[in-house]
């Protein structure tokens, strides 16, 4: 089970589908209605579920579709431009949404995501892809730390 935050035009989405097992599922979550409509129109693969929504609601989206926790979550969301509360909420919900053996894979133009990952995952690997245009930081995090929701019980997400 793969979750993708911000699939956009589907560049990674369709490449992942080409490599996934026939019994796997890919849940793609995007805030842009145009991207969601385009992905749905171009998709004839029953393994792909496209959701218009926010990544901080990943656990609700999984539950709404009767899906188990994810084996992998892929994101290129620009954490460096998100409000800090929203970035924190997304990372917290990501850690909760993963299987205990699950992995977060992130590609970022900046390093703002690193402290977020460090708060929610026990192990991080990092690399840099010079051949990408523009070059980008790559992160792989596993062993999610399941942190409780705030003392007020509220999730903070815009």
mmCIF file of C-alpha atoms in Angstrom:
data_model
loop_
_atom_site.group_PDB
_atom_site.id
_atom_site.type_symbol
_atom_site.label_atom_id
_atom_site.label_comp_id
_atom_site.label_asym_id
_atom_site.label_seq_id
_atom_site.Cartn_x
_atom_site.Cartn_y
_atom_site.Cartn_z
ATOM 1 C CA UNK A 1 0.000 0.000 0.000
ATOM 2 C CA UNK A 2 1.505 3.289 -1.202
ATOM 3 C CA UNK A 3 0.272 6.793 -0.385
ATOM 4 C CA UNK A 4 1.385 9.769 -2.449
ATOM 5 C CA UNK A 5 0.989 13.351 -1.251
ATOM 6 C CA UNK A 6 0.662 15.895 -4.051
ATOM 7 C CA UNK A 7 0.645 13.688 -7.150
ATOM 8 C CA UNK A 8 0.110 16.709 -9.404
ATOM 9 C CA UNK A 9 0.232 15.575 -13.031
ATOM 10 C CA UNK A 10 0.997 11.994 -12.029
ATOM 11 C CA UNK A 11 4.634 11.709 -13.040
ATOM 12 C CA UNK A 12 5.516 9.566 -10.014
ATOM 13 C CA UNK A 13 2.010 8.125 -9.715
ATOM 14 C CA UNK A 14 2.001 6.338 -13.061
ATOM 15 C CA UNK A 15 5.640 5.276 -12.711
ATOM 16 C CA UNK A 16 4.767 3.704 -9.345
ATOM 17 C CA UNK A 17 1.736 1.927 -10.808
ATOM 18 C CA UNK A 18 3.968 0.439 -13.502
ATOM 19 C CA UNK A 19 6.128 -1.103 -10.763
ATOM 20 C CA UNK A 20 3.471 -2.123 -8.236
ATOM 21 C CA UNK A 21 2.086 -5.613 -7.709
ATOM 22 C CA UNK A 22 -1.352 -6.305 -9.145
ATOM 23 C CA UNK A 23 -2.864 -6.564 -5.656
ATOM 24 C CA UNK A 24 -1.357 -3.285 -4.369
ATOM 25 C CA UNK A 25 -3.148 0.018 -3.853
ATOM 26 C CA UNK A 26 -1.963 3.589 -4.405
ATOM 27 C CA UNK A 27 -3.851 6.342 -2.596
ATOM 28 C CA UNK A 28 -2.999 9.715 -4.177
ATOM 29 C CA UNK A 29 -4.005 12.829 -2.211
ATOM 30 C CA UNK A 30 -3.940 16.295 -3.804
ATOM 31 C CA UNK A 31 -5.483 19.635 -2.818
ATOM 32 C CA UNK A 32 -5.817 20.766 -6.443
ATOM 33 C CA UNK A 33 -9.172 19.950 -8.025
ATOM 34 C CA UNK A 34 -7.685 20.271 -11.526
ATOM 35 C CA UNK A 35 -4.945 17.740 -10.778
ATOM 36 C CA UNK A 36 -7.451 15.351 -9.194
ATOM 37 C CA UNK A 37 -9.822 15.568 -12.177
ATOM 38 C CA UNK A 38 -6.957 15.062 -14.627
ATOM 39 C CA UNK A 39 -5.596 12.020 -12.779
ATOM 40 C CA UNK A 40 -9.057 10.477 -12.549
ATOM 41 C CA UNK A 41 -9.686 11.081 -16.260
ATOM 42 C CA UNK A 42 -6.343 9.535 -17.273
ATOM 43 C CA UNK A 43 -6.656 6.563 -14.922
ATOM 44 C CA UNK A 44 -8.104 3.189 -15.827
ATOM 45 C CA UNK A 45 -6.125 1.308 -13.174
ATOM 46 C CA UNK A 46 -8.324 0.055 -10.319
ATOM 47 C CA UNK A 47 -5.316 0.110 -7.957
ATOM 48 C CA UNK A 48 -5.294 3.931 -7.982
ATOM 49 C CA UNK A 49 -7.587 5.904 -5.674
ATOM 50 C CA UNK A 50 -7.376 9.669 -6.212
ATOM 51 C CA UNK A 51 -8.574 11.903 -3.375
ATOM 52 C CA UNK A 52 -9.090 15.651 -3.331
ATOM 53 C CA UNK A 53 -8.005 16.571 0.158
ATOM 54 C CA UNK A 54 -5.190 17.403 2.514
ATOM 55 C CA UNK A 55 -2.299 15.163 3.537
ATOM 56 C CA UNK A 56 -2.952 15.875 7.222
ATOM 57 C CA UNK A 57 -6.176 13.872 6.802
ATOM 58 C CA UNK A 58 -4.341 10.793 5.490
ATOM 59 C CA UNK A 59 -5.585 8.567 8.308
ATOM 60 C CA UNK A 60 -9.213 9.521 7.662
ATOM 61 C CA UNK A 61 -8.750 8.895 3.927
ATOM 62 C CA UNK A 62 -7.281 5.460 4.620
ATOM 63 C CA UNK A 63 -10.179 4.606 6.946
ATOM 64 C CA UNK A 64 -12.804 5.959 4.507
ATOM 65 C CA UNK A 65 -11.528 3.514 1.872
ATOM 66 C CA UNK A 66 -11.105 0.574 4.245
ATOM 67 C CA UNK A 67 -7.338 0.612 3.787
ATOM 68 C CA UNK A 68 -4.696 -0.526 6.259
ATOM 69 C CA UNK A 69 -1.697 1.565 7.218
ATOM 70 C CA UNK A 70 0.702 2.320 4.379
ATOM 71 C CA UNK A 71 3.921 0.500 3.570
ATOM 72 C CA UNK A 72 5.308 3.685 2.027
ATOM 73 C CA UNK A 73 4.348 7.343 1.826
ATOM 74 C CA UNK A 74 5.905 9.409 -0.965
ATOM 75 C CA UNK A 75 5.885 13.185 -0.820
ATOM 76 C CA UNK A 76 7.222 16.129 -2.724
ATOM 77 C CA UNK A 77 5.057 18.614 -0.818
ATOM 78 C CA UNK A 78 7.042 21.834 -0.308
ATOM 79 C CA UNK A 79 7.464 21.622 3.479
ATOM 80 C CA UNK A 80 9.651 24.739 3.419
ATOM 81 C CA UNK A 81 6.646 26.844 2.345
ATOM 82 C CA UNK A 82 3.966 25.270 4.552
ATOM 83 C CA UNK A 83 2.868 26.962 7.766
ATOM 84 C CA UNK A 84 4.824 25.273 10.593
ATOM 85 C CA UNK A 85 1.650 23.959 12.278
ATOM 86 C CA UNK A 86 0.466 22.361 9.057
ATOM 87 C CA UNK A 87 3.867 20.832 8.287
ATOM 88 C CA UNK A 88 4.012 19.371 11.807
ATOM 89 C CA UNK A 89 0.470 17.984 11.533
ATOM 90 C CA UNK A 90 1.227 16.341 8.191
ATOM 91 C CA UNK A 91 4.391 14.700 9.517
ATOM 92 C CA UNK A 92 2.665 13.514 12.699
ATOM 93 C CA UNK A 93 -0.220 12.002 10.721
ATOM 94 C CA UNK A 94 2.281 10.467 8.297
ATOM 95 C CA UNK A 95 4.072 8.648 11.125
ATOM 96 C CA UNK A 96 0.733 7.365 12.416
ATOM 97 C CA UNK A 97 -0.417 6.308 8.917
ATOM 98 C CA UNK A 98 2.591 4.054 8.291
ATOM 99 C CA UNK A 99 2.993 0.412 9.206
ATOM 100 C CA UNK A 100 5.617 -0.055 11.954
ATOM 101 C CA UNK A 101 7.935 -1.258 9.171
ATOM 102 C CA UNK A 102 6.801 1.508 6.800
ATOM 103 C CA UNK A 103 8.910 4.134 5.098
ATOM 104 C CA UNK A 104 8.570 7.804 4.262
ATOM 105 C CA UNK A 105 10.255 8.826 0.994
ATOM 106 C CA UNK A 106 10.522 12.566 0.375
ATOM 107 C CA UNK A 107 12.082 14.695 -2.337
ATOM 108 C CA UNK A 108 12.586 18.342 -1.440
ATOM 109 C CA UNK A 109 14.276 21.424 -2.842
ATOM 110 C CA UNK A 110 15.198 22.595 0.664
ATOM 111 C CA UNK A 111 16.096 20.937 3.961
ATOM 112 C CA UNK A 112 13.172 22.261 6.045
ATOM 113 C CA UNK A 113 11.687 18.777 6.273
ATOM 114 C CA UNK A 114 14.661 17.285 8.143
ATOM 115 C CA UNK A 115 13.729 18.486 11.682
ATOM 116 C CA UNK A 116 10.148 17.329 11.118
ATOM 117 C CA UNK A 117 11.336 13.879 10.128
ATOM 118 C CA UNK A 118 13.696 13.735 13.118
ATOM 119 C CA UNK A 119 10.783 14.371 15.512
ATOM 120 C CA UNK A 120 8.638 11.586 14.056
ATOM 121 C CA UNK A 121 11.009 8.873 12.831
ATOM 122 C CA UNK A 122 13.787 6.932 14.523
ATOM 123 C CA UNK A 123 15.978 6.507 11.423
ATOM 124 C CA UNK A 124 16.723 8.808 8.469
ATOM 125 C CA UNK A 125 18.841 8.394 5.366
ATOM 126 C CA UNK A 126 19.576 11.398 3.164
ATOM 127 C CA UNK A 127 21.068 11.970 -0.264
ATOM 128 C CA UNK A 128 21.183 14.670 -2.913
ATOM 129 C CA UNK A 129 20.274 14.231 -6.568
ATOM 130 C CA UNK A 130 22.430 16.518 -8.679
ATOM 131 C CA UNK A 131 20.962 15.331 -11.995
ATOM 132 C CA UNK A 132 17.449 16.473 -11.126
ATOM 133 C CA UNK A 133 16.528 19.928 -12.429
ATOM 134 C CA UNK A 134 16.632 21.623 -10.029
ATOM 135 C CA UNK A 135 18.780 19.332 -7.856
ATOM 136 C CA UNK A 136 16.917 18.047 -4.818
ATOM 137 C CA UNK A 137 17.344 16.552 -1.372
ATOM 138 C CA UNK A 138 16.140 12.975 -0.930
ATOM 139 C CA UNK A 139 15.053 11.540 2.416
ATOM 140 C CA UNK A 140 14.094 8.029 3.476
ATOM 141 C CA UNK A 141 12.767 7.661 7.004
ATOM 142 C CA UNK A 142 11.591 4.564 8.794
ATOM 143 C CA UNK A 143 10.661 3.328 12.261
ATOM 144 C CA UNK A 144 7.868 5.881 12.776
ATOM 145 C CA UNK A 145 7.450 7.152 16.302
ATOM 146 C CA UNK A 146 3.754 7.090 17.116
ATOM 147 C CA UNK A 147 3.141 10.386 18.866
ATOM 148 C CA UNK A 148 -0.226 11.222 20.422
ATOM 149 C CA UNK A 149 -2.367 14.073 19.178
ATOM 150 C CA UNK A 150 -2.008 17.320 21.151
ATOM 151 C CA UNK A 151 -3.288 17.563 24.738
ATOM 152 C CA UNK A 152 -6.402 19.342 23.478
ATOM 153 C CA UNK A 153 -7.104 16.391 21.175
ATOM 154 C CA UNK A 154 -7.169 18.648 18.129
ATOM 155 C CA UNK A 155 -5.240 18.250 14.925
ATOM 156 C CA UNK A 156 -3.847 21.471 13.563
ATOM 157 C CA UNK A 157 -4.122 21.510 9.819
ATOM 158 C CA UNK A 158 -5.108 24.205 7.355
#
